[in-house]
mmCIF file of C-alpha atoms and ligand atoms in Angstrom:
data_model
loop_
_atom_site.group_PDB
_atom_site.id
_atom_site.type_symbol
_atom_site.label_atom_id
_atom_site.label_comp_id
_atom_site.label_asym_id
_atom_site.label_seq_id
_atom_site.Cartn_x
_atom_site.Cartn_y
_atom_site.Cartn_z
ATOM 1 C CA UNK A 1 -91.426 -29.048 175.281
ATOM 2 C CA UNK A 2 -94.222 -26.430 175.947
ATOM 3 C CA UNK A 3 -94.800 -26.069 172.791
ATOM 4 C CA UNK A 4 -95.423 -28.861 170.284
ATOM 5 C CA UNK A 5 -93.156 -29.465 167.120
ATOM 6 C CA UNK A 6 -94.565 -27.092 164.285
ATOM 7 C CA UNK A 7 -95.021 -24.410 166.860
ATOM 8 C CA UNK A 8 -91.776 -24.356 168.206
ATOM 9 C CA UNK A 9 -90.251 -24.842 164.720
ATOM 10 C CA UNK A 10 -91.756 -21.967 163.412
ATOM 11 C CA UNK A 11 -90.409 -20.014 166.797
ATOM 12 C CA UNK A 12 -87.045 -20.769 166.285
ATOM 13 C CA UNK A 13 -84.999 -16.925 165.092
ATOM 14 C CA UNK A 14 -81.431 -15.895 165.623
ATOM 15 C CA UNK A 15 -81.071 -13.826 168.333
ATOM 16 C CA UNK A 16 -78.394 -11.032 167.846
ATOM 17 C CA UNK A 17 -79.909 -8.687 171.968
ATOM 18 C CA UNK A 18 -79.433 -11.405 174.304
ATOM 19 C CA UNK A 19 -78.101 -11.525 178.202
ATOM 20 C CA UNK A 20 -76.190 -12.957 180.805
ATOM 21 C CA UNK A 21 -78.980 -15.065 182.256
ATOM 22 C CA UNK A 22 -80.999 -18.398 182.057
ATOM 23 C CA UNK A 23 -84.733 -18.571 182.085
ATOM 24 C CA UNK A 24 -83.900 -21.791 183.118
ATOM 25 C CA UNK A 25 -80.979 -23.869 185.036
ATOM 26 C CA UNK A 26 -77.816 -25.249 183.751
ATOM 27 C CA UNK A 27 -79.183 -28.793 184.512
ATOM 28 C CA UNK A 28 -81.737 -28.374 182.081
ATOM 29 C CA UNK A 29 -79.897 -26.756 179.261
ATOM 30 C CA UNK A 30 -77.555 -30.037 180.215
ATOM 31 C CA UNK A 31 -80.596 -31.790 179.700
ATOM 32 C CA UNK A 32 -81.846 -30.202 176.224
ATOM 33 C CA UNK A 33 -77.924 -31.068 175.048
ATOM 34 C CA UNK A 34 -78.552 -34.820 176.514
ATOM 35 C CA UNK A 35 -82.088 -35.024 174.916
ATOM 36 C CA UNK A 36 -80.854 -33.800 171.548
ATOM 37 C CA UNK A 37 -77.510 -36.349 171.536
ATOM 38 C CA UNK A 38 -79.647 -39.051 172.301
ATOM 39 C CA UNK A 39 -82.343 -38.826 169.596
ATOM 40 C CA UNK A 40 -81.272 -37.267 166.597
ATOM 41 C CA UNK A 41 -80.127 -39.676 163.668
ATOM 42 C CA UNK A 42 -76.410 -40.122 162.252
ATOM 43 C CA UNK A 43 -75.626 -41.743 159.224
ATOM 44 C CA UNK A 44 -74.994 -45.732 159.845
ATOM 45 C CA UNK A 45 -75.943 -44.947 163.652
ATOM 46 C CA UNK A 46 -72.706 -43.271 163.603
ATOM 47 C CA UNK A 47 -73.374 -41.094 166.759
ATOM 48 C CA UNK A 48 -70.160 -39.272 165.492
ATOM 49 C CA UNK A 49 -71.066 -35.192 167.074
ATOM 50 C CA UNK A 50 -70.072 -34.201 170.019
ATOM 51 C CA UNK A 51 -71.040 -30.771 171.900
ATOM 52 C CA UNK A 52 -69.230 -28.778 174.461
ATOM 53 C CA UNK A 53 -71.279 -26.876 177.093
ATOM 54 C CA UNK A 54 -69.341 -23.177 177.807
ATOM 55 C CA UNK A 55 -70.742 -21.325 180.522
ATOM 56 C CA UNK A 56 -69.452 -18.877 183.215
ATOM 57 C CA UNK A 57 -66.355 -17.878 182.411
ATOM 58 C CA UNK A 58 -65.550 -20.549 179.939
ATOM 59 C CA UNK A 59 -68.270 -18.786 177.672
ATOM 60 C CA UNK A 60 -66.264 -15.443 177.805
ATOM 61 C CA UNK A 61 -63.344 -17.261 177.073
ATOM 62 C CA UNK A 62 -64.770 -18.822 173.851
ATOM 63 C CA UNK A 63 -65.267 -15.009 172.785
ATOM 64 C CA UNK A 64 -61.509 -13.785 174.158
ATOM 65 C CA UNK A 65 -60.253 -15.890 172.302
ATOM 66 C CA UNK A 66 -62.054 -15.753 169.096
ATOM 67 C CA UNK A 67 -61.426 -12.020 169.190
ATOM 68 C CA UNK A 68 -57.539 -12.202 170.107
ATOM 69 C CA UNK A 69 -57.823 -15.008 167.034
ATOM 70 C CA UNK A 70 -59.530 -12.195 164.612
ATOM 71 C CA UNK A 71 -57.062 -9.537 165.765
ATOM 72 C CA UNK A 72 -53.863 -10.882 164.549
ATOM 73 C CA UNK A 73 -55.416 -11.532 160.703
ATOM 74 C CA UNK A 74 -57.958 -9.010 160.523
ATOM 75 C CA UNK A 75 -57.333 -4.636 159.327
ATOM 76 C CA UNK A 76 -57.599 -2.730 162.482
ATOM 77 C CA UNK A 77 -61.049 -0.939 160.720
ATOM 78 C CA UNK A 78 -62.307 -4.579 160.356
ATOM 79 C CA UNK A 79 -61.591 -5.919 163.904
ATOM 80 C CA UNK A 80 -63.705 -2.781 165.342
ATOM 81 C CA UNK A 81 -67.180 -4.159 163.797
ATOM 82 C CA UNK A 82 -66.293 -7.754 164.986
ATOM 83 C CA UNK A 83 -65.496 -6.797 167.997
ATOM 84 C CA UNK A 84 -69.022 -4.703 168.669
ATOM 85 C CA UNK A 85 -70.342 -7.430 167.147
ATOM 86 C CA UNK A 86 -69.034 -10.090 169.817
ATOM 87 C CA UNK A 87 -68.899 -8.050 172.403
ATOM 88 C CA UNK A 88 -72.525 -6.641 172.393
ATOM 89 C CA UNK A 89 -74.343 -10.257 170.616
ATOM 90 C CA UNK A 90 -72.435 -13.447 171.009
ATOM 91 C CA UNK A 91 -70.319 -12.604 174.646
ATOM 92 C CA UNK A 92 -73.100 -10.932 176.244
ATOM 93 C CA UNK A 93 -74.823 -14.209 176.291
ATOM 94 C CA UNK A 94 -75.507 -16.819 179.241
ATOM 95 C CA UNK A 95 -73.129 -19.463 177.685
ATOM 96 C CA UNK A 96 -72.018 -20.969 174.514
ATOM 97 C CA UNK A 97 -72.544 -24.839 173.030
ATOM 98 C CA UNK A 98 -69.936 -25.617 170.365
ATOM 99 C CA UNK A 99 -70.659 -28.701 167.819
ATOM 100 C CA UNK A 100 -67.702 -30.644 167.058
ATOM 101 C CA UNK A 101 -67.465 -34.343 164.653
ATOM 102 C CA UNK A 102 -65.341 -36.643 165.461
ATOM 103 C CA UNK A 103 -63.338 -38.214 162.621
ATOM 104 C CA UNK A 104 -62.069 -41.045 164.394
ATOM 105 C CA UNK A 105 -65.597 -41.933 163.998
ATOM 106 C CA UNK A 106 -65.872 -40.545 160.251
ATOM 107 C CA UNK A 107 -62.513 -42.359 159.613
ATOM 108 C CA UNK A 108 -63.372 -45.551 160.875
ATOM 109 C CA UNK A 109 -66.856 -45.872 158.670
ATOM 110 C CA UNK A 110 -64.344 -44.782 155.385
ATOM 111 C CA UNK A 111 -62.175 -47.598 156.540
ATOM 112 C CA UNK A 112 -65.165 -50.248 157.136
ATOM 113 C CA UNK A 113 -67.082 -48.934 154.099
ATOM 114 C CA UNK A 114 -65.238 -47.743 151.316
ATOM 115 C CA UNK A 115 -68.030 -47.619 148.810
ATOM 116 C CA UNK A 116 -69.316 -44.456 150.953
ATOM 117 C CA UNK A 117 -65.523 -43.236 151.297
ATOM 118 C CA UNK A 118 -66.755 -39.454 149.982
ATOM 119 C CA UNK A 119 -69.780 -39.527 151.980
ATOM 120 C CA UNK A 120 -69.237 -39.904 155.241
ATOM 121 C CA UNK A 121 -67.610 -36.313 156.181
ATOM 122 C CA UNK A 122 -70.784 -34.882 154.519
ATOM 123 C CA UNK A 123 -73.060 -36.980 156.683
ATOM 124 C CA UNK A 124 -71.017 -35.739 159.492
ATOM 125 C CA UNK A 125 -71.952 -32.606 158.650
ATOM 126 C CA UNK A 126 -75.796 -32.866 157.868
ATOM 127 C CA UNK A 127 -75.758 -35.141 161.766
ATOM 128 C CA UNK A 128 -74.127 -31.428 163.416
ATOM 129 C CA UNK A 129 -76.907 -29.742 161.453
ATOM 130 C CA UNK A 130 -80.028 -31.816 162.778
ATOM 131 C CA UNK A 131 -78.320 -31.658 166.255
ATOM 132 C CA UNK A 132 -77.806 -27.654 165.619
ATOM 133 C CA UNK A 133 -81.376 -27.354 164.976
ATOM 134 C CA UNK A 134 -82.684 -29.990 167.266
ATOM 135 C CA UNK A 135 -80.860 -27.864 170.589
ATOM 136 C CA UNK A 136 -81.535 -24.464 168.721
ATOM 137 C CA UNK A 137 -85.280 -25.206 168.464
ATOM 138 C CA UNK A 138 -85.569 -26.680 172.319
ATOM 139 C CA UNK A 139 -83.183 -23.718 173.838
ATOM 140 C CA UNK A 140 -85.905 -21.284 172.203
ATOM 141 C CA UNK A 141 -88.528 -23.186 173.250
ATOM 142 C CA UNK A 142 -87.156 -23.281 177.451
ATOM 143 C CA UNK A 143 -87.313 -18.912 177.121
ATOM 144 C CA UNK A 144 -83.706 -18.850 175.622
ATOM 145 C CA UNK A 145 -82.787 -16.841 172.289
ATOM 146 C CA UNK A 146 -79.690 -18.374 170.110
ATOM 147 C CA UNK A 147 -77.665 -17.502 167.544
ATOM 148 C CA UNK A 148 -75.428 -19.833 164.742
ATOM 149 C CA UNK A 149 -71.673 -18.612 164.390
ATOM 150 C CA UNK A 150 -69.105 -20.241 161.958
ATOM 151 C CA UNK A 151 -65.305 -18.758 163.488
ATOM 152 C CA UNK A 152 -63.992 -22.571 162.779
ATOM 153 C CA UNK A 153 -61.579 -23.246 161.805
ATOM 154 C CA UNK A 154 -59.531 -19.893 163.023
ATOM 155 C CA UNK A 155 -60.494 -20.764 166.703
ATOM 156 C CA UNK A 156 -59.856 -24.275 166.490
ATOM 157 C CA UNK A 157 -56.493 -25.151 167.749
ATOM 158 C CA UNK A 158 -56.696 -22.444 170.656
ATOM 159 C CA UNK A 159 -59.979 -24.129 172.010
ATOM 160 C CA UNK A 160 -58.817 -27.494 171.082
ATOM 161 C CA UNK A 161 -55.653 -26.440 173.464
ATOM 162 C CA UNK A 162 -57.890 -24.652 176.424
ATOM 163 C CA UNK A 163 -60.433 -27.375 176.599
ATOM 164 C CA UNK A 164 -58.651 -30.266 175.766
ATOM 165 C CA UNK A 165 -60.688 -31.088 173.531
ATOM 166 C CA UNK A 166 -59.889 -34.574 171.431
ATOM 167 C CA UNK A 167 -57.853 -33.462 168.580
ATOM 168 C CA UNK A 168 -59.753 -35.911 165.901
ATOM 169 C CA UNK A 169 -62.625 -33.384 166.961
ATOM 170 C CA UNK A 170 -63.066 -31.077 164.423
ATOM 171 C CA UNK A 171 -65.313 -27.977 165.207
ATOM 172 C CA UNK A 172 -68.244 -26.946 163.679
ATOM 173 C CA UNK A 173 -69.933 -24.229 164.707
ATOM 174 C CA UNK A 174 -70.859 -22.008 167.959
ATOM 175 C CA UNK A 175 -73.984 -21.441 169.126
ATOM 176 C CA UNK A 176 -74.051 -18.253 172.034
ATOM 177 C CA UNK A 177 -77.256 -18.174 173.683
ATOM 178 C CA UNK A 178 -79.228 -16.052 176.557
ATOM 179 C CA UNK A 179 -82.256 -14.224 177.553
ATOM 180 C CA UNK A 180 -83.668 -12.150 174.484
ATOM 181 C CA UNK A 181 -83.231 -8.759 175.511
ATOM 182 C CA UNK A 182 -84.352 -7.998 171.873
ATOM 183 C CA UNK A 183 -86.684 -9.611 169.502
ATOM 184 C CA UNK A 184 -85.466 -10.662 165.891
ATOM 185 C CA UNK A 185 -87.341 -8.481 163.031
ATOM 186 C CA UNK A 186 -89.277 -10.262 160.625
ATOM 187 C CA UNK A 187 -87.786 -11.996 158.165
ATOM 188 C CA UNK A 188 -88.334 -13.125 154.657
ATOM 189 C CA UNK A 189 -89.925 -16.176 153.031
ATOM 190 C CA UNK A 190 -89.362 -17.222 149.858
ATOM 191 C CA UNK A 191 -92.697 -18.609 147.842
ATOM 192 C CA UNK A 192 -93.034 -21.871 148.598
ATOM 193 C CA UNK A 193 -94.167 -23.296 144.917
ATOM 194 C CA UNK A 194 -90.339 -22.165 143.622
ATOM 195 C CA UNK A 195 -89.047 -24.447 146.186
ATOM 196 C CA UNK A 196 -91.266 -27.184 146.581
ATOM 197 C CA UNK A 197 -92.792 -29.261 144.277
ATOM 198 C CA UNK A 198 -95.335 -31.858 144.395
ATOM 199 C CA UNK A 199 -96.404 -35.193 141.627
ATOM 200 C CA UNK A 200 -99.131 -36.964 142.103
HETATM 201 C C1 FMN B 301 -75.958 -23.485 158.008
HETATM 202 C C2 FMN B 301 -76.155 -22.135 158.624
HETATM 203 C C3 FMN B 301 -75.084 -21.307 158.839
HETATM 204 C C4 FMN B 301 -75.233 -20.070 159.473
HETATM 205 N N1 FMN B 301 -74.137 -19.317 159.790
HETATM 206 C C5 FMN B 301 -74.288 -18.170 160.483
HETATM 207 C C6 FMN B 301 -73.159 -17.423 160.898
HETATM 208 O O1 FMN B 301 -72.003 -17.822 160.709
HETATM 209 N N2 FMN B 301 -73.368 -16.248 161.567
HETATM 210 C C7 FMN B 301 -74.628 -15.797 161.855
HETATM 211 O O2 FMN B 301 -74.770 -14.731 162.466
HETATM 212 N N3 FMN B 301 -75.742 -16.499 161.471
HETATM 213 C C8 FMN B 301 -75.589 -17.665 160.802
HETATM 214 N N4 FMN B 301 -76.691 -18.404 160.444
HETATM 215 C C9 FMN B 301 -78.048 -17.901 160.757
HETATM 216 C C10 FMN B 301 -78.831 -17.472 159.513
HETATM 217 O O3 FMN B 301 -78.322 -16.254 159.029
HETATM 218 C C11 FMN B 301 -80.307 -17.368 159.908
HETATM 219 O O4 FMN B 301 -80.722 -18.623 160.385
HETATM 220 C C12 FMN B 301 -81.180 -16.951 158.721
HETATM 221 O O5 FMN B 301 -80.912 -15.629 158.341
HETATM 222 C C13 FMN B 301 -82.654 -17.085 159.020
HETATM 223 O O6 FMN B 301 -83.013 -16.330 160.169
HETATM 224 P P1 FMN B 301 -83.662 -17.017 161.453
HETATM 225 O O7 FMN B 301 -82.621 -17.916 162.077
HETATM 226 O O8 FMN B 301 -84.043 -15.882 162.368
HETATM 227 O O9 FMN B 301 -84.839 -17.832 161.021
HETATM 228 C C14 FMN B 301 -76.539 -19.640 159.837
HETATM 229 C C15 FMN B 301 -77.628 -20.487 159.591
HETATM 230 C C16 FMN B 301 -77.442 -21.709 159.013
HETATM 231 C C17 FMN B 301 -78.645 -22.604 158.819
#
C-alpha cells in the first residue's frame, strides 16, 4: 500500500462519478482480491467468503441484469431513477467484485458446533464485511474509487445461473469500481464521545 493503514482508512469514500478504466492492471486488482482473501479473519478460521471478479463485459452484464431484474417488480416512474442511477454510477465503472458466503461452509460449523448454531450465519456476515472493507480500502488506495450496493437477493438466481456460481453461495453485496471522475462531498461525523466510551 502507498499509503499506510490510518491514512488509507480515513481515504476510503463511496464513489457515485467513476469510469471505464484502471489506474492499475487487472493482475493487480486480482492481487488486492488475493491479498484481502488471504489475511482477513473468519470466525473458527472458517475462510467461508468467496468473491467474484466482473470485468469487461461480464461487469455490464452484472448491471443488465440487475436492471432487467428491477424492471419486472419495480413502477415504470421508479425504474427511471434506478436506471440513471446504474447506468451513469455503478455500470459506468471498470468492473464489479461481488461477495458471496458459502453455507456449505456455514452449515458444516452448525453441524460440528451446535452450541454456536445461531451464530455462525452472522459471523458469515461480519467475515464479508472485513473482506468488503479490507478490498474497498486497498482498491482506493491503488487510484480506484468504489462504491457498496445491496441488489441481493433479487439478482441472485440470474447471476448464480450466468456465472455458475455454487448454489450454497449466497450473495452479499456488489461492489462497482473505476477511475473517480468525481470526488465524494464531505460527509458527516458523528461526535465521537456519544459513540465511544472509555473506563479507566
Ligand atoms: C453495510 C453497508 C451497507 C451499504 N449499502 C449501500 C448500498 O446498498 N448502496 C449504496 O449506494 N451505498 C451503500 N453503503 C455505503 C454507505 O452509504 C456509505 O459508506 C456511507 O454513507 C458513508 O460514506 P463513505 O463511504 O463515503 O464514507 C453501505 C455501507 C455499508 C457499510
Amino acid at each position: 500500500m502507498t499509503r499506510n493503514f490510518k491514512e488509507a482508512l480515513k481515504h476510503r469514500r463511496t464513489y457515485y462519478h467513476i469510469s471505464n478504466s484502471s489506474p492499475i492492471s487487472d493482475n493487480e486488482i486480482k492481487e488486492i482480491i488475493d491479498f484481502a482473501v488471504e489475511n482477513v479473519p473468519s470466525a473458527f478460521n472458517s475462510q467461508s467468503t468467496r468473491v467474484v471478479l466482473l470485468l469487461g463485459q461480464n461487469h455490464k452484464r452484472l448491471w443488465d441484469i440487475t436492471k432487467e431484474t428491477l424492471k419486472r417488480i419495480v413502477s415504470a416512474e421508479v425504474f427511471k431513477g434506478t436506471e440513471a442511477k446504474i447506468d451513469k454510477s455503478l455500470a459506468a465503472g471498470y468492473g464489479t467484485i461481488l461477495f458471496f458466503e458459502d453455507n456449505a461452509v456455514v452449515e458444516q460449523l452448525q453441524n460440528s458446533f451446535p452450541t454456536y448454531y445461531d451464530k455462525f450465519p452472522i459471523w458469515a456476515q461480519q467475515t464479508s464485511a472485513m473482506h468488503q472493507l479490507a478490498i474497498w480500502t486497498m482498491l482506493e488506495d491503488a487510484g480506484l474509487g468504489a462504491s457498496l450496493q445491496h441488489y441481493n437477493p433479487l439478482i441472485d438466481e440470474t447471476v448464480c445461473v450466468e456465472w455458475h456460481i455454487d448454489p450454497k453461495w449466497e450473495l452479499v453485496a456488489q461492489m462497482p469500481f473505476g477511475a473517480p471522475t468525481e470526488q465524494p462531498g464531505p460527509k458527516e461525523i458523528k461526535p465521537l464521545n456519544e459513540r465511544v466510551l472509555v473506563f479507566k
